[in-house]
Amino acid sequence: MRKWGNLMLMFSHLCSCRCRLCRRDSSLQICLWLFGGHTGWNRTLWVTRQKNKVTEGMIRRRAEHNECQIFSLEEVSLHQQDIERIEHIDRWCRDLRILYLQNNLIPRIENLGRLKKLEYLNLALNNIEVIENLEGCESLQKLDLTVNFVGRLSSLESLKHNIHLRELFLVGNPCTEFEGYRQYVVASLPQLKCLDGTEISRSERIRASQGLEEVKRRVWEQEREYLRRRAREKEEAQRKEAGEEKGNKERKPGFDGRWYTDINNTVPGLEENKENQEVETITPELDEEQQEREFWHTPCTFTPESRLEVHRHLEDKKRAKEKEKEKKPKAPRTLITADGRVMNVNEPKLDFSLTEDEENNTTVLDLAVYRHMDTSLMDVDVQPTYVRVSVKGKIFQVVLPAEVKPDSSTAQRSQTTGHLVLTMPRAEGEIKVTTSVSRPPRARQNRRSSSAQDAQRKNDVPERLEVDPSKHTGLDLANIVPRPSAKAGPLETPRTGPPAATGDCSFSEGFVDDPDVPPLI
């Protein structure tokens, strides 16, 4: 982020028109060329957050590399947190060596005097106007104040006490536009080795010290002029803020500025002209769009007040969007309707192909899943009539052209393309509902009918053969084993003699007929 900020400031002095987004004397074309347009750069620079204070939890979350211990922390990054005041850091993190506070809303340098070991302090992209309260940072070697509002260049002399200071960045501050700015800084801070990324040579330091008094006089005159201009800008910002507050108080609920108490006829004259009613109902949305367009396209000066104005505006927009999301919860996706109809759904927006392999009697689904996605993030559910695939929680569902066998289906992942291939064999003997054919009524016909009548009867109605139930010759399975007579007791079995020998029956020579053995059936 610091790199992009420095790039912006290096090119910001090349153009003439003022813009609300970049807040510098920069051309719209150069902003578009360097940063991809105002909108993209604005998103990067002005990230809205809800937390505006330095809290212990905020620091602990950024101390994971130190096992979340803040008392022994040596480096912490608190950039893009919309911090409006530096506090608590000098008491909680006494051993800090590197502190990143760029891209916040800090208006003043304070509460850093106890950081005796601090070597690098980054306060770029803030609202700082005066360099102060850094005398206690005895080990400070590098100070970055890129893109701030330092116009009081004389406050730079407070850094004389930081004898170890080697690098100083003031690019993008109003003081850099003063005549003799670099000569004044080089002569005022003899311990500096590098200013705004440019090394200070020995000859440059000698030349700067020769005409120091004259340079100081010119710098102080420009500083006084700048302070008078800043006072006018502050007054103008206060008047504008007071006017907005007054306008908000005078604003009334009616979209045309009037109060309406009649429920039956809230707005007079609307019933007579319905077309005007439709136009007036759309007016608030058009006014909001017009105000948004005017806010971003109206030129203004680059001041701490305008930067805060942009921040508050973006916060209001974000809050309004969050309220809209709360009011309109997202409806759940309908996969199967109430009447049982399966819907086709493609939430992950993946390409797919559904083909039928007639040779193997299968249906093949080729789903173009992302190549480097882990297979554990996918879940496949094959049903007889449809297939459902969950890809990172997003549902893909398609209805199949024919019934398949879920148990015999296979899912494979291509190692080259990453596609998911489902092979589903079709179900054989598919049961289909057909309409029943009613039998024609039986009619006794004379066997001696003419041959012409018999031929017509055979063509009209299929002939059916009737079987007499009295002549049923099927095997009676219930009476295969003879049942005992009703006179015999439950433990008594009827004894029957051996079966009569027939001419066809023959016994072996050692056969003995035992009457106590029951006959074989």
XYZ file of C-alpha atoms in Angstrom:
521
model
C 0.000 0.000 0.000
C 2.833 2.347 0.821
C 4.348 1.684 -2.593
C 1.148 2.727 -4.389
C 0.848 5.813 -2.190
C 4.369 6.914 -3.087
C 3.701 6.332 -6.787
C 0.583 8.449 -6.656
C 2.363 11.328 -4.978
C 5.311 11.232 -7.373
C 2.939 11.916 -10.299
C 0.394 14.103 -8.493
C 2.165 17.401 -9.235
C 2.028 16.949 -13.019
C -1.566 18.085 -13.597
C -3.859 21.012 -13.008
C -7.455 19.995 -12.169
C -8.622 19.109 -8.669
C -10.493 15.906 -8.009
C -12.463 14.760 -4.967
C -11.146 11.208 -5.027
C -7.394 11.710 -5.282
C -7.571 15.103 -3.528
C -4.492 16.316 -5.349
C -3.768 18.628 -8.295
C -3.874 15.674 -10.632
C -5.383 14.999 -13.992
C -8.249 12.576 -14.377
C -6.460 10.795 -17.208
C -3.290 10.257 -15.184
C -5.324 8.889 -12.273
C -7.042 6.454 -14.603
C -3.740 5.391 -16.164
C -1.913 4.863 -12.894
C -4.543 3.371 -10.695
C -7.197 1.878 -12.959
C -9.759 4.628 -12.425
C -11.010 6.590 -9.456
C -13.404 3.910 -8.285
C -10.817 1.157 -8.001
C -8.236 3.382 -6.342
C -10.856 4.766 -4.011
C -11.770 1.281 -2.884
C -8.159 0.568 -2.081
C -7.587 3.790 -0.200
C -10.788 4.390 1.685
C -11.719 1.049 3.219
C -14.534 1.618 5.665
C -14.406 -0.107 9.027
C -16.625 0.033 12.040
C -13.807 0.156 14.605
C -12.297 3.631 15.054
C -10.359 3.121 18.291
C -7.253 1.171 19.176
C -8.384 -1.749 21.322
C -6.541 -4.578 23.014
C -8.355 -7.143 20.886
C -7.295 -5.352 17.694
C -3.633 -5.541 18.685
C -3.860 -9.165 19.848
C -5.343 -10.247 16.509
C -2.299 -8.744 14.814
C 0.138 -10.377 17.218
C -0.330 -13.959 16.045
C 3.351 -14.181 15.133
C 4.111 -13.459 18.804
C 1.610 -16.000 20.204
C -0.871 -13.118 20.748
C 1.315 -11.614 23.485
C 1.337 -7.828 23.242
C 3.699 -6.871 26.091
C 6.714 -8.285 24.202
C 5.511 -7.326 20.723
C 8.171 -5.750 18.494
C 6.167 -5.149 15.311
C 2.477 -4.456 14.725
C 0.469 -3.359 11.685
C -2.680 -1.282 12.305
C -3.209 0.084 8.799
C -6.652 0.687 7.212
C -8.559 0.515 10.489
C -10.070 4.053 10.444
C -8.251 4.871 13.679
C -8.962 8.439 14.705
C -6.574 8.683 17.643
C -3.327 7.051 18.768
C -3.785 5.667 22.281
C -2.792 2.788 24.597
C 0.019 1.599 22.308
C 2.800 3.194 24.382
C 1.487 1.476 27.547
C 0.709 -1.984 26.120
C 3.639 -2.454 23.718
C 6.730 -0.914 25.290
C 9.151 -3.001 23.178
C 7.801 -1.943 19.788
C 10.424 -1.421 17.093
C 8.186 -1.133 13.994
C 4.730 0.481 14.000
C 2.477 0.704 10.905
C -0.390 3.217 11.177
C -0.801 4.202 7.530
C -4.149 4.838 5.844
C -6.139 5.883 8.899
C -7.814 9.120 10.059
C -5.227 10.201 12.640
C -5.135 14.021 12.945
C -2.322 14.313 15.492
C 0.863 12.538 16.596
C 0.484 11.702 20.293
C 0.981 9.025 22.968
C 4.173 7.653 21.423
C 6.804 9.190 23.718
C 7.243 6.026 25.827
C 8.306 3.870 22.880
C 12.036 4.181 23.516
C 12.918 1.283 21.165
C 10.805 2.435 18.220
C 12.917 2.538 15.046
C 10.357 2.835 12.216
C 7.077 4.772 12.343
C 4.740 4.800 9.311
C 1.998 7.436 9.453
C 1.369 7.786 5.714
C -2.124 8.635 4.408
C -3.463 10.322 7.534
C -4.671 13.814 8.525
C -1.533 15.003 10.363
C -0.793 18.741 10.064
C 2.009 19.234 12.611
C 5.111 17.159 13.410
C 5.229 16.889 17.208
C 5.531 14.669 20.296
C 8.288 12.438 18.922
C 11.126 13.635 21.178
C 10.727 10.590 23.444
C 11.309 8.112 20.597
C 15.052 8.061 21.157
C 15.778 5.191 18.708
C 13.679 6.511 15.812
C 15.552 6.000 12.524
C 12.828 6.235 9.862
C 9.697 8.403 9.767
C 7.141 8.190 6.938
C 4.578 11.023 6.698
C 3.657 10.523 3.038
C 0.299 12.043 1.923
C -0.574 14.046 4.999
C -1.360 17.751 5.554
C 1.876 18.997 7.070
C 1.955 22.691 6.159
C 3.744 24.041 9.219
C 7.275 23.241 8.078
C 8.809 24.967 11.105
C 7.472 22.132 13.298
C 10.110 19.983 11.628
C 12.716 21.371 14.020
C 11.249 19.217 16.826
C 12.988 16.253 15.176
C 16.421 17.654 16.073
C 16.236 15.686 19.318
C 15.949 12.393 17.370
C 19.665 12.081 16.767
C 19.342 8.616 15.159
C 16.842 9.760 12.504
C 18.227 8.815 9.069
C 15.236 8.740 6.677
C 12.287 11.144 6.380
C 9.411 11.037 3.872
C 7.210 14.135 3.387
C 6.071 13.507 -0.205
C 2.521 14.702 -0.861
C 2.368 17.264 1.979
C 1.608 20.961 1.327
C 5.006 21.952 2.726
C 6.786 20.222 -0.169
C 5.396 22.918 -2.499
C 7.188 25.686 -0.575
C 10.094 27.338 -2.307
C 13.315 26.208 -0.632
C 11.614 23.245 1.078
C 14.424 20.723 0.568
C 17.180 23.184 1.443
C 15.380 24.103 4.680
C 14.918 20.458 5.745
C 18.489 19.477 4.924
C 19.905 22.412 6.866
C 17.547 21.983 9.847
C 18.188 18.242 10.342
C 21.914 17.546 9.992
C 21.484 13.891 11.082
C 19.366 13.035 7.993
C 20.892 10.799 5.354
C 17.892 10.496 2.990
C 14.949 12.835 2.289
C 11.917 11.696 0.255
C 13.835 8.712 -1.065
C 16.785 10.795 -2.304
C 20.156 10.570 -0.585
C 21.591 13.816 0.776
C 25.099 14.433 -0.497
C 27.803 16.297 1.368
C 27.894 19.112 -1.154
C 24.128 19.584 -0.920
C 24.368 19.900 2.839
C 27.083 22.554 2.544
C 25.050 24.612 0.049
C 21.934 24.346 2.234
C 23.751 25.684 5.301
C 25.206 28.684 3.432
C 21.932 30.494 2.652
C 19.901 29.157 5.561
C 18.697 32.501 6.932
C 17.246 33.642 3.624
C 15.604 30.261 3.072
C 14.043 30.380 6.557
C 12.551 33.795 5.884
C 10.937 32.680 2.608
C 9.655 29.455 4.144
C 8.084 31.271 7.098
C 6.269 33.695 4.769
C 4.835 30.826 2.737
C 3.896 29.040 5.939
C 1.934 32.036 7.239
C 0.104 32.284 3.920
C -0.746 28.611 4.063
C -2.048 28.896 7.638
C -4.349 31.777 6.618
C -5.679 29.675 3.726
C -6.231 26.733 6.074
C -8.185 28.941 8.475
C -10.506 29.985 5.635
C -10.950 26.338 4.610
C -11.877 25.379 8.160
C -14.453 28.153 8.390
C -15.954 27.128 5.065
C -16.139 23.499 6.192
C -17.837 24.522 9.438
C -20.412 26.632 7.586
C -21.109 23.773 5.177
C -21.542 21.317 8.022
C -23.841 23.703 9.888
C -25.928 24.194 6.723
C -26.296 20.451 6.226
C -27.402 19.987 9.823
C -29.934 22.795 9.474
C -31.257 21.290 6.254
C -31.662 17.897 7.910
C -33.627 19.443 10.773
C -35.948 21.352 8.422
C -36.537 18.314 6.220
C -40.049 16.864 6.623
C -41.456 13.390 5.989
C -43.255 14.300 2.744
C -41.211 13.868 -0.411
C -42.392 17.310 -1.513
C -41.625 18.919 1.869
C -45.208 18.986 3.217
C -46.949 17.197 6.070
C -49.966 15.024 5.179
C -52.494 13.957 7.805
C -55.427 12.901 5.635
C -55.293 9.111 5.283
C -57.814 8.918 2.469
C -56.165 11.616 0.376
C -52.540 11.953 1.461
C -51.347 13.994 -1.483
C -53.801 16.417 -3.096
C -54.303 16.136 -6.810
C -52.768 12.708 -7.279
C -56.056 10.973 -8.000
C -56.714 13.305 -10.903
C -53.441 12.550 -12.638
C -52.067 9.034 -12.107
C -49.168 9.558 -14.495
C -47.828 12.383 -12.352
C -48.176 10.103 -9.336
C -45.880 7.505 -10.903
C -43.317 10.150 -11.817
C -43.333 11.610 -8.294
C -42.844 8.211 -6.666
C -39.678 7.696 -8.714
C -38.346 11.173 -7.869
C -36.627 10.238 -4.530
C -34.540 7.517 -6.199
C -33.539 9.888 -8.992
C -32.644 12.562 -6.449
C -30.470 10.103 -4.561
C -28.624 9.092 -7.717
C -28.173 12.714 -8.681
C -26.809 13.594 -5.239
C -24.397 10.663 -5.424
C -23.193 11.789 -8.857
C -22.769 15.378 -7.712
C -20.872 14.318 -4.603
C -18.205 12.416 -6.543
C -17.928 14.750 -9.539
C -17.931 18.116 -7.763
C -14.343 19.490 -7.521
C -13.115 20.349 -4.043
C -9.862 21.013 -2.205
C -7.815 18.255 -0.600
C -8.200 18.925 3.132
C -8.625 16.833 6.286
C -12.270 17.902 6.387
C -12.978 16.708 2.843
C -11.251 13.410 3.607
C -13.436 12.921 6.669
C -16.467 13.839 4.580
C -15.661 11.085 2.090
C -15.149 8.631 4.930
C -18.504 9.443 6.535
C -20.255 9.272 3.170
C -18.881 5.793 2.480
C -19.813 4.672 5.989
C -23.396 5.857 5.464
C -23.609 4.000 2.159
C -22.261 0.846 3.731
C -24.693 1.113 6.634
C -27.610 1.608 4.249
C -26.615 -1.496 2.266
C -26.409 -3.542 5.453
C -29.895 -2.412 6.431
C -31.236 -3.402 3.017
C -29.708 -6.848 3.398
C -31.294 -7.212 6.825
C -34.696 -6.166 5.502
C -34.561 -8.461 2.484
C -33.187 -11.839 3.529
C -32.184 -14.080 0.692
C -34.852 -16.656 -0.122
C -33.688 -20.281 0.040
C -33.135 -22.015 -3.261
C -35.997 -24.301 -4.338
C -34.587 -27.694 -5.347
C -37.822 -29.722 -5.371
C -41.240 -28.089 -5.673
C -44.191 -28.877 -3.472
C -45.727 -31.129 -6.128
C -42.508 -33.199 -6.345
C -41.064 -31.672 -9.519
C -37.245 -31.587 -9.510
C -35.678 -28.283 -10.617
C -32.511 -27.742 -12.632
C -30.080 -25.619 -10.574
C -26.552 -24.393 -11.373
C -25.440 -22.157 -8.496
C -21.656 -22.583 -9.068
C -22.202 -21.665 -12.760
C -20.172 -24.573 -14.097
C -20.172 -25.878 -17.651
C -21.495 -29.418 -18.039
C -22.517 -31.978 -20.647
C -25.103 -34.758 -20.262
C -24.795 -37.559 -22.810
C -26.289 -41.038 -23.279
C -24.037 -43.963 -24.153
C -26.256 -46.360 -26.121
C -23.592 -49.072 -26.416
C -23.034 -49.378 -22.655
C -26.610 -48.364 -21.792
C -25.399 -45.576 -19.458
C -25.912 -41.856 -18.878
C -22.699 -39.796 -18.497
C -22.515 -36.372 -16.789
C -19.308 -34.359 -17.319
C -19.139 -31.428 -14.855
C -16.356 -28.881 -15.459
C -15.175 -28.502 -11.866
C -12.232 -26.181 -11.201
C -8.988 -27.962 -11.853
C -7.174 -27.171 -8.595
C -10.181 -27.612 -6.284
C -9.827 -30.253 -3.583
C -12.139 -33.225 -4.057
C -13.132 -33.083 -0.375
C -15.055 -29.867 -1.150
C -17.475 -31.767 -3.401
C -20.410 -33.989 -2.472
C -22.277 -36.159 -5.029
C -25.821 -37.489 -4.582
C -27.213 -39.711 -7.371
C -30.941 -40.418 -7.358
C -32.924 -42.494 -9.873
C -34.273 -39.419 -11.638
C -31.786 -36.629 -10.879
C -28.206 -35.863 -9.792
C -27.162 -33.335 -7.141
C -23.550 -32.139 -6.719
C -22.472 -29.742 -3.965
C -19.388 -27.682 -4.923
C -18.114 -25.616 -1.951
C -21.661 -25.376 -0.608
C -23.204 -24.360 -3.958
C -25.750 -26.740 -5.457
C -25.660 -28.151 -8.981
C -28.735 -30.241 -9.826
C -29.903 -31.683 -13.146
C -32.808 -33.921 -14.089
C -31.854 -37.135 -15.892
C -33.544 -38.172 -19.160
C -34.112 -41.747 -17.922
C -34.028 -43.657 -14.661
C -30.593 -44.845 -13.513
C -29.183 -47.198 -10.906
C -27.697 -45.125 -8.049
C -25.959 -48.128 -6.462
C -24.103 -48.991 -9.673
C -23.109 -45.414 -10.535
C -19.477 -44.271 -10.374
C -17.842 -40.844 -9.886
C -14.348 -40.145 -11.191
C -12.129 -37.043 -11.258
C -9.932 -36.250 -14.244
C -6.301 -35.697 -13.312
C -5.653 -33.457 -16.327
C -8.729 -31.224 -16.526
C -10.172 -31.714 -13.032
C -13.627 -32.472 -14.452
C -16.019 -34.638 -12.454
C -17.380 -37.522 -14.568
C -20.451 -39.459 -13.350
C -21.263 -42.735 -15.113
C -24.787 -43.959 -14.324
C -26.152 -47.210 -15.817
C -29.776 -47.073 -16.864
C -32.377 -48.987 -14.938
C -33.682 -52.063 -16.892
C -37.341 -53.055 -16.792
C -38.553 -49.579 -16.114
C -42.112 -49.685 -14.806
C -44.463 -47.448 -16.706
C -48.078 -46.712 -15.907
C -50.434 -47.777 -18.679
C -54.187 -47.533 -19.038
C -56.114 -50.750 -18.251
C -58.225 -52.327 -21.009
C -61.698 -53.384 -19.930
C -62.758 -56.937 -20.889
C -65.727 -57.253 -23.148
C -68.839 -58.883 -21.613
C -69.164 -62.612 -22.105
C -71.827 -63.654 -24.528
C -73.094 -67.156 -25.381
C -72.691 -67.771 -29.000
C -73.938 -70.568 -31.040
C -71.233 -72.960 -32.121
C -73.053 -73.462 -35.382
C -72.643 -69.820 -36.439
C -71.635 -69.132 -39.914
C -67.997 -68.905 -40.862
C -68.397 -65.234 -41.808
C -69.643 -64.395 -38.306
C -66.745 -66.332 -36.707
C -64.182 -64.431 -38.788
C -65.747 -61.077 -37.862
C -65.782 -62.046 -34.171
C -62.131 -63.030 -34.253
C -61.149 -59.746 -35.903
C -63.089 -57.573 -33.471
C -62.443 -59.165 -30.058
C -59.515 -61.414 -29.057
C -60.665 -64.971 -28.384
C -60.202 -66.290 -24.848
C -60.247 -69.930 -23.733
C -62.338 -70.784 -20.679
C -61.422 -73.647 -18.327
C -63.944 -75.535 -16.183
C -62.862 -75.174 -12.537
C -64.307 -78.678 -11.764
C -61.745 -80.206 -14.111
C -58.802 -78.607 -12.300
C -55.866 -81.010 -12.541
C -53.250 -78.966 -10.758
C -51.224 -80.437 -7.844
C -52.836 -79.877 -4.456
C -49.896 -78.970 -2.231
C -52.029 -78.830 0.922
C -52.910 -82.544 0.740
C -49.584 -84.053 -0.216
C -49.126 -85.575 3.271
C -52.134 -87.581 4.483
C -53.671 -86.133 7.589
C -54.460 -88.337 10.627
C -58.065 -89.166 11.406
C -59.940 -87.092 13.905
C -60.281 -90.139 16.280
C -56.547 -90.491 16.855
C -55.026 -88.737 19.823
C -52.414 -86.051 19.604
C -49.612 -88.459 20.555
C -50.895 -91.413 18.654
C -49.888 -91.999 15.103
C -51.802 -94.305 12.875
C -50.009 -97.537 12.098
C -50.398 -98.781 8.666
C -49.170 -101.987 7.303
C -46.473 -102.233 4.780
C -47.507 -101.404 1.297
C -48.625 -104.281 -0.817
C -45.893 -105.678 -2.887
C -46.301 -105.293 -6.529
C -44.678 -106.944 -9.339
C -42.544 -103.920 -10.023
C -41.187 -103.628 -6.456
C -38.078 -105.596 -5.537
C -36.196 -105.776 -2.229
C -32.638 -106.662 -1.481
C -31.695 -110.023 -0.005
C -30.971 -108.688 3.555
C -34.144 -106.573 3.789
C -36.165 -107.035 7.024
C -39.566 -105.411 7.260
C -40.036 -103.814 10.690
C -43.680 -102.943 11.404
C -42.712 -100.282 13.978
C -40.995 -98.191 11.335
C -43.407 -95.788 9.597
C -43.711 -96.185 5.871
C -41.757 -93.953 3.544
C -43.746 -91.470 1.509
